[in-house]
């Protein structure tokens, strides 16, 4: 009976390995929300920056020059070129890492409008200072023209870590979107405001990657050595069962 249980456990281990491999190949983009960190030289009035903004592979666009770039690796284009959505400065600028007032310029997308960010290469990480989080905010990630995943106000507002007083207590936070696998890397982002209100964001950070983003070690699958170890354990159970059978047959 003991060896029968061991054999069943070995079979379950093999099944678990197969499930892990399958889960690792599924398409998904995940997110984490933090308060973010202070800006260059510890600045607190520029909005929150990505926890990874100083990593050498991460590039940040802060809009402080007053424009959304139309050239380079990230090209921004407004759906409506009527000035209703723009780079601006006002009290609705996304808050700092401790909720401080942001006096710098930020990107605003208003009712029924969208901004598309076309990327020169595929990314596995994108981060934004998002706030004030309000109804109608939608983020969508694409590989060429294929939608990978969208996120809305309902996904992020309940977990927003900052309730900024300058925004009447509306949520703020730094959103980190990252690929769970190579299949989830993206080369286009669409920022949309459906219905009334606005979508405010600042300090966009980008990481070009060839696989899943490992900054947060998301949904880590077992290392090859761990998988081999599990198989070896299963093999020991099976070999012990075979030895017992031989002894019983004598």
XYZ file of N, CA and C in Angstrom:
750
model
N 0.833 -1.201 0.000
C 0.000 0.000 0.000
C 0.875 1.260 0.000
N 1.971 1.201 0.804
C 2.858 2.362 0.882
C 3.421 2.720 -0.484
N 3.895 1.677 -1.211
C 4.499 1.957 -2.513
C 3.457 2.353 -3.546
N 2.247 1.894 -3.343
C 1.165 2.310 -4.247
C 0.922 3.802 -4.105
N 0.965 4.282 -2.847
C 0.777 5.715 -2.612
C 1.932 6.507 -3.212
N 3.149 5.971 -3.081
C 4.301 6.662 -3.651
C 4.192 6.767 -5.160
N 3.736 5.709 -5.807
C 3.581 5.721 -7.255
C 2.539 6.747 -7.673
N 1.468 6.846 -6.901
C 0.422 7.841 -7.206
C 0.985 9.250 -7.082
N 1.816 9.472 -6.054
C 2.423 10.770 -5.860
C 3.339 11.126 -7.014
N 4.082 10.119 -7.495
C 4.957 10.351 -8.644
C 4.149 10.752 -9.864
N 3.011 10.074 -10.059
C 2.149 10.403 -11.194
C 1.599 11.811 -11.071
N 1.237 12.198 -9.849
C 0.729 13.546 -9.616
C 1.812 14.581 -9.874
N 3.072 14.256 -9.503
C 4.178 15.183 -9.745
C 4.356 15.413 -11.228
N 4.297 14.339 -12.017
C 4.422 14.470 -13.470
C 3.289 15.303 -14.038
N 2.070 15.089 -13.497
C 0.914 15.861 -13.955
C 1.088 17.332 -13.637
N 1.626 17.619 -12.437
C 1.836 19.011 -12.035
C 2.821 19.693 -12.957
N 3.900 18.984 -13.329
C 4.891 19.549 -14.238
C 4.254 19.893 -15.573
N 3.410 19.006 -16.092
C 2.730 19.263 -17.362
C 1.839 20.486 -17.246
N 1.133 20.637 -16.107
C 0.253 21.781 -15.912
C 1.045 23.065 -15.859
N 2.220 23.035 -15.190
C 3.062 24.223 -15.100
C 3.532 24.639 -16.481
N 3.952 23.693 -17.291
C 4.416 24.008 -18.635
C 3.301 24.616 -19.473
N 2.103 24.100 -19.317
C 0.969 24.617 -20.088
C 0.624 26.037 -19.644
N 0.616 26.255 -18.313
C 0.270 27.578 -17.799
C 1.278 28.615 -18.253
N 2.543 28.213 -18.359
C 3.572 29.142 -18.764
C 3.436 29.590 -20.202
N 2.688 28.847 -21.021
C 2.546 29.205 -22.421
C 1.273 29.983 -22.707
N 0.440 30.198 -21.692
C -0.816 30.908 -21.899
C -0.555 32.403 -22.068
N -1.349 33.061 -22.907
C -1.184 34.482 -23.135
C -1.778 35.268 -21.983
N -0.997 36.237 -21.457
C -1.503 37.096 -20.398
C -0.542 38.251 -20.173
N -1.104 39.389 -19.758
C -0.323 40.496 -19.230
C -0.855 40.743 -17.833
N 0.022 40.854 -16.877
C -0.373 41.083 -15.494
C -0.019 42.506 -15.086
N -0.494 42.914 -13.910
C -0.085 44.224 -13.415
C 0.095 44.177 -11.906
N 0.941 45.071 -11.436
C 1.078 45.356 -10.019
C 0.951 46.862 -9.864
N 0.445 47.301 -8.715
C 0.331 48.728 -8.454
C 1.102 49.045 -7.180
N 1.938 50.070 -7.259
C 2.725 50.519 -6.107
C 2.524 52.026 -5.966
N 3.159 52.612 -4.992
C 3.127 54.070 -4.869
C 4.098 54.713 -5.844
N 5.003 53.905 -6.428
C 6.071 54.461 -7.234
C 7.138 55.066 -6.338
N 8.072 55.769 -6.955
C 9.176 56.390 -6.207
C 9.331 57.842 -6.634
N 10.134 58.587 -5.882
C 10.385 59.986 -6.223
C 11.170 60.089 -7.524
N 11.136 61.269 -8.120
C 11.781 61.498 -9.400
C 13.271 61.765 -9.287
N 13.876 62.258 -10.382
C 15.314 62.543 -10.390
C 15.712 63.461 -9.238
N 16.845 63.137 -8.625
C 17.365 63.898 -7.491
C 16.377 63.975 -6.335
N 15.495 62.970 -6.240
C 14.546 62.917 -5.137
C 13.372 63.863 -5.262
N 13.138 64.409 -6.452
C 12.059 65.378 -6.647
C 10.709 64.766 -6.285
N 9.875 65.527 -5.579
C 8.553 65.050 -5.151
C 7.410 65.746 -5.869
N 7.725 66.715 -6.734
C 6.687 67.487 -7.418
C 6.561 67.141 -8.888
N 7.129 65.999 -9.286
C 7.102 65.595 -10.695
C 6.227 64.368 -10.924
N 5.416 63.999 -9.935
C 4.648 62.772 -10.022
C 5.497 61.581 -9.626
N 4.874 60.428 -9.503
C 5.592 59.202 -9.146
C 6.293 58.620 -10.366
N 7.459 58.041 -10.134
C 8.222 57.377 -11.190
C 8.196 55.863 -10.943
N 8.488 55.113 -11.996
C 8.554 53.658 -11.877
C 9.620 53.240 -10.880
N 9.355 52.171 -10.150
C 10.348 51.582 -9.258
C 11.599 51.159 -10.027
N 11.475 51.015 -11.363
C 12.578 50.534 -12.194
C 13.153 51.615 -13.100
N 12.766 52.891 -12.889
C 13.128 53.912 -13.877
C 14.636 54.106 -14.017
N 15.402 53.750 -12.979
C 16.852 53.916 -13.069
C 17.571 52.696 -13.633
N 16.833 51.607 -13.910
C 17.463 50.451 -14.538
C 17.974 50.837 -15.928
N 19.146 50.371 -16.326
C 19.724 50.787 -17.610
C 18.902 50.375 -18.826
N 18.050 49.369 -18.708
C 17.250 48.929 -19.850
C 15.888 49.623 -19.919
N 15.569 50.449 -18.924
C 14.266 51.109 -18.868
C 14.399 52.560 -19.330
N 13.481 52.984 -20.210
C 13.437 54.357 -20.714
C 12.155 55.016 -20.237
N 12.254 56.264 -19.768
C 11.087 56.968 -19.242
C 10.811 58.232 -20.045
N 9.542 58.430 -20.389
C 9.078 59.662 -21.018
C 8.243 60.407 -19.977
N 8.689 61.615 -19.597
C 8.023 62.325 -18.499
C 7.169 63.511 -18.969
N 7.188 63.826 -20.257
C 6.366 64.898 -20.847
C 6.729 66.289 -20.329
N 7.831 66.416 -19.603
C 8.178 67.710 -19.022
C 8.580 68.750 -20.059
N 8.865 68.299 -21.292
C 9.160 69.261 -22.355
C 7.889 69.771 -23.033
N 6.724 69.293 -22.564
C 5.458 69.830 -23.049
C 4.851 69.148 -24.253
N 5.468 68.056 -24.731
C 4.937 67.367 -25.909
C 4.966 65.858 -25.707
N 4.086 65.179 -26.446
C 4.147 63.718 -26.540
C 4.961 63.400 -27.789
N 6.024 62.627 -27.682
C 6.929 62.426 -28.824
C 6.245 61.748 -30.009
N 6.586 62.200 -31.192
C 6.044 61.618 -32.424
C 7.135 60.931 -33.237
N 8.349 60.935 -32.721
C 9.462 60.225 -33.356
C 10.197 59.434 -32.275
N 11.094 58.566 -32.716
C 11.844 57.762 -31.768
C 11.224 56.396 -31.566
N 11.621 55.714 -30.502
C 11.171 54.335 -30.304
C 9.710 54.260 -29.893
N 9.153 55.342 -29.298
C 7.742 55.388 -28.897
C 7.094 56.600 -29.552
N 6.157 56.347 -30.468
C 5.510 57.424 -31.216
C 4.056 57.565 -30.761
N 3.716 58.730 -30.233
C 2.386 59.000 -29.718
C 1.544 59.699 -30.787
N 0.302 59.283 -30.925
C -0.610 59.953 -31.852
C -1.997 60.045 -31.226
N -2.612 61.240 -31.301
C -3.948 61.458 -30.762
C -4.987 61.072 -31.801
N -6.029 60.373 -31.354
C -7.106 59.993 -32.267
C -7.783 61.234 -32.837
N -8.048 62.211 -31.965
C -8.617 63.485 -32.390
C -7.534 64.545 -32.261
N -7.178 65.136 -33.365
C -6.120 66.138 -33.350
C -6.726 67.536 -33.204
N -7.596 67.697 -32.176
C -8.292 68.975 -32.002
C -7.873 69.702 -30.734
N -6.859 69.187 -30.054
C -6.355 69.844 -28.860
C -7.107 69.511 -27.591
N -8.193 68.741 -27.706
C -8.950 68.403 -26.503
C -8.148 67.499 -25.584
N -7.363 66.609 -26.169
C -6.427 65.785 -25.401
C -5.030 66.313 -25.679
N -4.227 66.440 -24.634
C -2.938 67.088 -24.833
C -2.022 66.845 -23.643
N -0.797 67.370 -23.771
C 0.119 67.445 -22.638
C -0.130 68.785 -21.967
N -0.358 68.767 -20.649
C -0.768 69.992 -19.957
C -0.297 69.995 -18.512
N -0.560 71.096 -17.821
C -0.261 71.232 -16.401
C -1.502 71.738 -15.688
N -1.990 71.000 -14.692
C -3.087 71.471 -13.857
C -3.170 70.604 -12.606
N -4.192 70.831 -11.797
C -4.297 70.137 -10.504
C -4.593 68.651 -10.642
N -4.960 68.189 -11.848
C -5.295 66.780 -12.043
C -4.091 65.947 -12.459
N -2.917 66.553 -12.432
C -1.700 65.791 -12.737
C -1.551 64.651 -11.731
N -1.180 63.436 -12.182
C -1.019 62.292 -11.273
C -0.112 62.623 -10.095
N -0.500 62.130 -8.930
C 0.187 62.477 -7.679
C 1.564 61.832 -7.571
N 2.350 62.376 -6.635
C 3.659 61.826 -6.338
C 3.566 60.555 -5.523
N 4.725 59.992 -5.186
C 4.789 58.690 -4.514
C 4.151 58.701 -3.130
N 4.028 59.867 -2.513
C 3.360 59.983 -1.215
C 2.124 60.873 -1.321
N 1.596 60.995 -2.558
C 0.398 61.796 -2.768
C 0.653 63.271 -2.993
N 1.928 63.663 -3.179
C 2.247 65.079 -3.337
C 1.660 65.650 -4.631
N 1.436 66.961 -4.617
C 0.947 67.667 -5.803
C 2.018 67.620 -6.889
N 1.611 67.283 -8.089
C 2.497 67.202 -9.248
C 2.383 68.507 -10.026
N 3.455 69.280 -10.083
C 3.434 70.566 -10.799
C 4.021 70.459 -12.202
N 4.367 69.244 -12.637
C 4.962 69.069 -13.960
C 3.872 68.791 -15.000
N 4.298 68.694 -16.241
C 3.371 68.403 -17.333
C 3.077 66.898 -17.385
N 1.870 66.568 -17.860
C 1.438 65.175 -17.936
C 0.554 64.993 -19.162
N 0.210 63.741 -19.470
C -0.614 63.417 -20.638
C -2.073 63.257 -20.217
N -2.973 64.004 -20.873
C -4.405 63.932 -20.577
C -5.169 63.500 -21.828
N -6.048 62.508 -21.649
C -6.902 62.018 -22.744
C -8.346 62.206 -22.296
N -9.130 62.916 -23.113
C -10.489 63.256 -22.692
C -11.560 62.516 -23.467
N -12.798 62.809 -23.104
C -14.005 62.088 -23.512
C -13.999 61.618 -24.964
N -14.140 60.290 -25.106
C -14.257 59.702 -26.431
C -12.989 59.729 -27.251
N -11.874 60.049 -26.659
C -10.622 60.153 -27.396
C -9.673 59.038 -26.985
N -8.588 58.882 -27.750
C -7.577 57.865 -27.466
C -6.221 58.358 -27.937
N -5.177 57.845 -27.299
C -3.802 58.072 -27.727
C -3.191 56.709 -28.010
N -2.593 56.562 -29.178
C -1.919 55.317 -29.541
C -0.414 55.522 -29.438
N 0.247 54.557 -28.801
C 1.709 54.569 -28.718
C 2.220 53.420 -29.571
N 2.812 53.744 -30.720
C 3.410 52.735 -31.588
C 4.886 52.603 -31.239
N 5.317 51.370 -31.018
C 6.662 51.109 -30.516
C 7.554 50.502 -31.593
N 8.811 50.894 -31.581
C 9.757 50.421 -32.592
C 10.140 48.971 -32.381
N 9.969 48.454 -31.163
C 10.277 47.056 -30.878
C 9.280 46.538 -29.856
N 9.291 45.223 -29.638
C 8.356 44.654 -28.668
C 8.856 44.903 -27.252
N 7.899 45.113 -26.350
C 8.203 45.368 -24.949
C 7.680 44.239 -24.084
N 8.290 44.097 -22.900
C 7.734 43.175 -21.913
C 7.362 43.893 -20.618
N 7.513 45.246 -20.617
C 7.134 46.027 -19.428
C 6.749 47.437 -19.842
N 5.669 47.942 -19.235
C 5.256 49.330 -19.419
C 4.677 49.827 -18.108
N 5.123 50.997 -17.667
C 4.635 51.536 -16.403
C 4.150 52.962 -16.552
N 3.113 53.337 -15.761
C 2.597 54.708 -15.783
C 2.193 55.149 -14.381
N 2.379 56.429 -14.132
C 1.781 57.064 -12.971
C 0.345 57.391 -13.383
N -0.619 56.703 -12.795
C -2.023 56.771 -13.228
C -2.846 57.434 -12.137
N -3.500 58.522 -12.477
C -4.356 59.177 -11.494
C -4.637 60.626 -11.911
N -5.749 61.133 -11.553
C -6.716 60.441 -10.720
C -7.459 59.369 -11.523
N -7.518 58.169 -10.933
C -8.190 57.053 -11.603
C -9.692 57.327 -11.569
N -10.299 57.357 -12.731
C -11.721 57.715 -12.815
C -12.434 56.834 -13.830
N -13.774 56.806 -13.807
C -14.529 55.943 -14.725
C -14.194 56.237 -16.189
N -14.138 55.160 -16.976
C -13.897 55.308 -18.410
C -12.454 55.170 -18.828
N -11.535 54.997 -17.864
C -10.126 54.797 -18.208
C -9.913 53.376 -18.719
N -9.296 53.230 -19.898
C -9.036 51.909 -20.487
C -7.617 51.877 -21.054
N -6.879 50.820 -20.715
C -5.552 50.578 -21.255
C -5.593 49.298 -22.070
N -5.076 49.324 -23.308
C -5.092 48.135 -24.164
C -3.700 47.890 -24.738
N -3.306 46.609 -24.747
C -2.004 46.204 -25.245
C -2.180 45.327 -26.484
N -1.400 45.614 -27.522
C -1.506 44.903 -28.798
C -0.141 44.401 -29.251
N -0.165 43.298 -29.998
C 0.975 42.885 -30.822
C 0.528 43.099 -32.250
N 1.082 44.118 -32.905
C 0.579 44.586 -34.196
C -0.892 44.977 -34.015
N -1.808 44.311 -34.698
C -3.224 44.669 -34.550
C -4.011 43.647 -33.731
N -3.301 42.746 -33.075
C -3.962 41.729 -32.259
C -3.987 42.162 -30.799
N -5.191 42.269 -30.242
C -5.329 42.659 -28.842
C -4.832 41.535 -27.942
N -3.933 41.882 -27.002
C -3.470 40.912 -26.011
C -4.325 40.995 -24.759
N -4.482 42.227 -24.227
C -5.302 42.373 -23.033
C -5.610 43.842 -22.782
N -6.780 44.111 -22.173
C -7.166 45.459 -21.774
C -7.389 45.511 -20.263
N -7.170 46.684 -19.693
C -7.416 46.925 -18.276
C -8.279 48.173 -18.147
N -9.176 48.185 -17.165
C -10.087 49.305 -16.974
C -9.999 49.843 -15.552
N -10.745 50.908 -15.324
C -10.819 51.497 -13.992
C -11.171 50.449 -12.940
N -12.106 49.581 -13.273
C -12.567 48.572 -12.305
C -11.459 47.621 -11.888
N -10.446 47.427 -12.740
C -9.342 46.526 -12.413
C -8.380 47.145 -11.407
N -8.160 48.447 -11.513
C -7.072 49.059 -10.748
C -7.519 49.967 -9.602
N -8.668 50.616 -9.728
C -9.063 51.581 -8.701
C -9.233 50.950 -7.314
N -9.789 49.738 -7.217
C -9.958 49.151 -5.879
C -8.653 48.922 -5.125
N -7.534 48.838 -5.840
C -6.257 48.563 -5.173
C -5.314 49.770 -5.223
N -5.827 50.934 -5.604
C -4.991 52.137 -5.666
C -4.463 52.479 -4.272
N -3.141 52.622 -4.103
C -2.576 52.820 -2.762
C -2.648 54.256 -2.254
N -2.944 55.218 -3.151
C -2.954 56.626 -2.750
C -4.314 57.237 -3.041
N -4.869 57.945 -2.090
C -6.079 58.735 -2.275
C -5.668 60.196 -2.131
N -5.443 60.858 -3.250
C -4.860 62.196 -3.237
C -5.890 63.256 -2.853
N -5.549 64.080 -1.878
C -6.479 65.115 -1.421
C -6.740 66.144 -2.511
N -5.733 66.446 -3.353
C -5.923 67.422 -4.424
C -6.859 66.918 -5.513
N -7.157 65.600 -5.477
C -8.084 65.001 -6.439
C -9.392 64.587 -5.770
N -9.673 65.191 -4.637
C -10.908 64.866 -3.935
C -10.945 63.445 -3.407
N -9.770 62.877 -3.138
C -9.707 61.518 -2.609
C -9.732 60.427 -3.663
N -9.703 60.783 -4.953
C -9.668 59.755 -6.002
C -8.326 59.028 -5.983
N -8.354 57.776 -6.477
C -7.177 56.918 -6.407
C -6.051 57.326 -7.326
N -4.843 57.071 -6.877
C -3.624 57.255 -7.653
C -2.703 56.071 -7.369
N -1.780 55.821 -8.286
C -0.788 54.785 -8.059
C 0.093 54.618 -9.280
N 1.208 53.921 -9.102
C 2.062 53.612 -10.239
C 1.732 52.205 -10.716
N 1.268 52.108 -11.958
C 0.850 50.834 -12.552
C 1.999 50.233 -13.341
N 2.329 48.974 -13.018
C 3.372 48.228 -13.720
C 2.686 47.101 -14.499
N 2.697 47.193 -15.816
C 2.148 46.134 -16.665
C 3.306 45.324 -17.228
N 3.212 43.989 -17.165
C 4.336 43.184 -17.623
C 3.870 41.890 -18.269
N 4.688 41.428 -19.208
C 4.412 40.182 -19.915
C 4.681 38.990 -19.020
N 3.802 38.003 -19.113
C 4.014 36.755 -18.383
C 4.800 35.742 -19.204
N 4.910 35.977 -20.511
C 5.659 35.059 -21.365
C 6.054 35.788 -22.637
N 6.867 35.138 -23.454
C 7.284 35.709 -24.730
C 6.082 36.021 -25.614
N 5.040 35.195 -25.529
C 3.851 35.396 -26.362
C 3.113 36.682 -26.029
N 3.367 37.247 -24.871
C 2.616 38.402 -24.414
C 3.321 39.732 -24.668
N 4.511 39.705 -25.237
C 5.192 40.956 -25.530
C 4.380 41.772 -26.524
N 4.457 43.075 -26.416
C 3.556 43.955 -27.170
C 4.347 45.064 -27.861
N 3.773 45.620 -28.931
C 4.426 46.723 -29.633
C 3.474 47.880 -29.918
N 2.307 47.855 -29.269
C 1.382 48.984 -29.394
C 0.536 49.084 -28.132
N 0.353 50.308 -27.662
C -0.457 50.580 -26.472
C -1.480 51.644 -26.840
N -2.722 51.448 -26.434
C -3.774 52.438 -26.693
C -4.367 52.883 -25.358
N -4.311 54.192 -25.108
C -4.868 54.803 -23.900
C -6.183 55.461 -24.300
N -7.281 55.003 -23.715
C -8.607 55.452 -24.137
C -9.404 56.005 -22.971
N -10.183 57.057 -23.241
C -11.163 57.548 -22.275
C -12.550 57.375 -22.885
N -13.299 56.436 -22.342
C -14.661 56.216 -22.822
C -15.614 57.037 -21.964
N -16.655 57.576 -22.556
C -17.603 58.389 -21.792
C -16.987 59.711 -21.382
N -17.522 60.306 -20.313
C -17.030 61.598 -19.851
C -15.775 61.467 -19.013
N -15.299 62.617 -18.536
C -14.116 62.595 -17.684
C -12.821 62.536 -18.466
N -11.726 62.232 -17.746
C -10.424 62.208 -18.377
C -9.562 61.071 -17.876
N -8.527 60.787 -18.635
C -7.532 59.773 -18.281
C -6.204 60.502 -18.167
N -5.717 60.632 -16.940
C -4.478 61.358 -16.684
C -3.353 60.371 -16.378
N -2.197 60.574 -17.010
C -1.044 59.712 -16.725
C 0.244 60.492 -16.918
N 1.302 59.999 -16.296
C 2.590 60.685 -16.358
C 3.704 59.646 -16.232
N 4.899 60.053 -16.593
C 6.118 59.264 -16.379
C 5.986 57.832 -16.891
N 5.801 57.712 -18.212
C 5.692 56.403 -18.853
C 7.071 55.754 -18.928
N 7.178 54.513 -18.471
C 8.440 53.781 -18.533
C 8.305 52.547 -19.407
N 9.331 52.275 -20.207
C 9.307 51.197 -21.191
C 10.534 50.302 -21.016
N 10.335 49.003 -21.208
C 11.452 48.065 -21.217
C 11.311 47.129 -22.409
N 12.284 47.181 -23.318
C 12.284 46.269 -24.458
C 12.803 44.925 -23.986
N 12.050 43.851 -24.246
C 12.455 42.549 -23.747
C 12.185 41.445 -24.739
N 12.886 40.326 -24.539
C 12.720 39.175 -25.418
C 11.925 38.055 -24.758
N 11.556 38.233 -23.507
C 10.780 37.221 -22.791
C 9.863 37.889 -21.803
N 9.477 37.161 -20.752
C 8.630 37.765 -19.744
C 9.433 38.727 -18.894
N 8.791 39.727 -18.353
C 9.467 40.696 -17.499
C 9.715 40.074 -16.129
N 10.933 40.208 -15.619
C 11.292 39.546 -14.361
C 11.498 40.531 -13.213
N 11.108 41.793 -13.408
C 11.293 42.776 -12.351
C 10.609 42.383 -11.064
N 9.402 41.816 -11.166
C 8.670 41.351 -9.995
C 8.695 39.836 -9.874
N 9.442 39.161 -10.792
C 9.453 37.706 -10.864
C 8.029 37.168 -10.883
N 7.205 37.651 -11.856
C 5.796 37.273 -11.875
C 5.567 35.831 -12.291
N 4.687 35.156 -11.571
C 4.253 33.808 -11.933
C 5.431 32.926 -12.329
N 6.447 32.935 -11.501
C 7.670 32.209 -11.833
C 7.385 30.728 -11.983
N 7.880 30.152 -13.070
C 7.771 28.712 -13.275
C 9.023 28.057 -12.717
N 8.975 26.779 -12.366
C 10.154 26.129 -11.796
C 11.352 26.198 -12.728
N 12.522 26.370 -12.147
C 13.739 26.319 -12.932
C 13.938 24.897 -13.450
N 14.681 24.741 -14.578
C 14.902 23.384 -15.120
C 15.438 22.411 -14.090
N 16.343 22.889 -13.213
C 16.892 22.004 -12.185
C 15.830 21.505 -11.232
N 14.862 22.390 -10.918
C 13.783 21.991 -10.018
C 12.911 20.932 -10.666
N 12.612 21.130 -11.956
C 11.782 20.154 -12.674
C 12.485 18.799 -12.732
N 13.804 18.835 -13.030
C 14.552 17.574 -13.073
C 14.553 16.903 -11.711
N 14.629 17.721 -10.656
C 14.584 17.171 -9.311
C 13.265 16.485 -9.028
N 12.175 17.099 -9.469
C 10.853 16.498 -9.265
C 10.741 15.185 -10.021
N 11.291 15.179 -11.247
C 11.258 13.937 -12.032
C 12.098 12.851 -11.361
N 13.240 13.267 -10.808
C 14.111 12.289 -10.149
C 13.418 11.670 -8.952
N 12.719 12.494 -8.174
C 11.981 11.977 -7.023
C 10.926 10.982 -7.472
N 10.220 11.354 -8.553
C 9.212 10.442 -9.086
C 9.831 9.132 -9.522
N 11.055 9.226 -10.130
C 11.731 8.026 -10.578
C 12.132 7.133 -9.413
N 12.568 7.734 -8.298
C 12.917 6.949 -7.106
C 11.707 6.181 -6.605
N 10.528 6.856 -6.558
C 9.318 6.180 -6.106
C 8.998 4.980 -6.980
N 9.105 5.171 -8.303
C 8.782 4.078 -9.230
C 9.766 2.932 -9.065
N 11.086 3.242 -8.944
C 12.097 2.194 -8.782
C 11.896 1.410 -7.491
N 11.514 2.105 -6.413
C 11.262 1.422 -5.146
C 10.088 0.471 -5.271
N 9.089 0.895 -6.020
C 7.923 0.021 -6.205
C 8.313 -1.236 -6.980
N 9.165 -1.057 -8.027
C 9.600 -2.206 -8.823
C 10.397 -3.183 -7.964
N 11.293 -2.652 -7.101
C 12.072 -3.527 -6.214
C 11.193 -4.310 -5.277
N 10.184 -3.659 -4.757
C 9.267 -4.365 -3.841
C 8.547 -5.485 -4.559
N 8.155 -5.236 -5.819
C 7.465 -6.281 -6.587
C 8.367 -7.487 -6.771
N 9.672 -7.242 -7.071
C 10.607 -8.328 -7.283
C 10.793 -9.147 -6.001
N 10.862 -8.416 -4.879
C 11.027 -9.124 -3.611
C 9.792 -9.970 -3.282
N 8.610 -9.437 -3.587
C 7.373 -10.189 -3.328
C 7.276 -11.425 -4.182
N 7.889 -11.345 -5.401
C 7.776 -12.490 -6.322
C 8.711 -13.637 -5.938
N 9.717 -13.350 -5.099
C 10.675 -14.404 -4.706
C 10.069 -15.377 -3.706
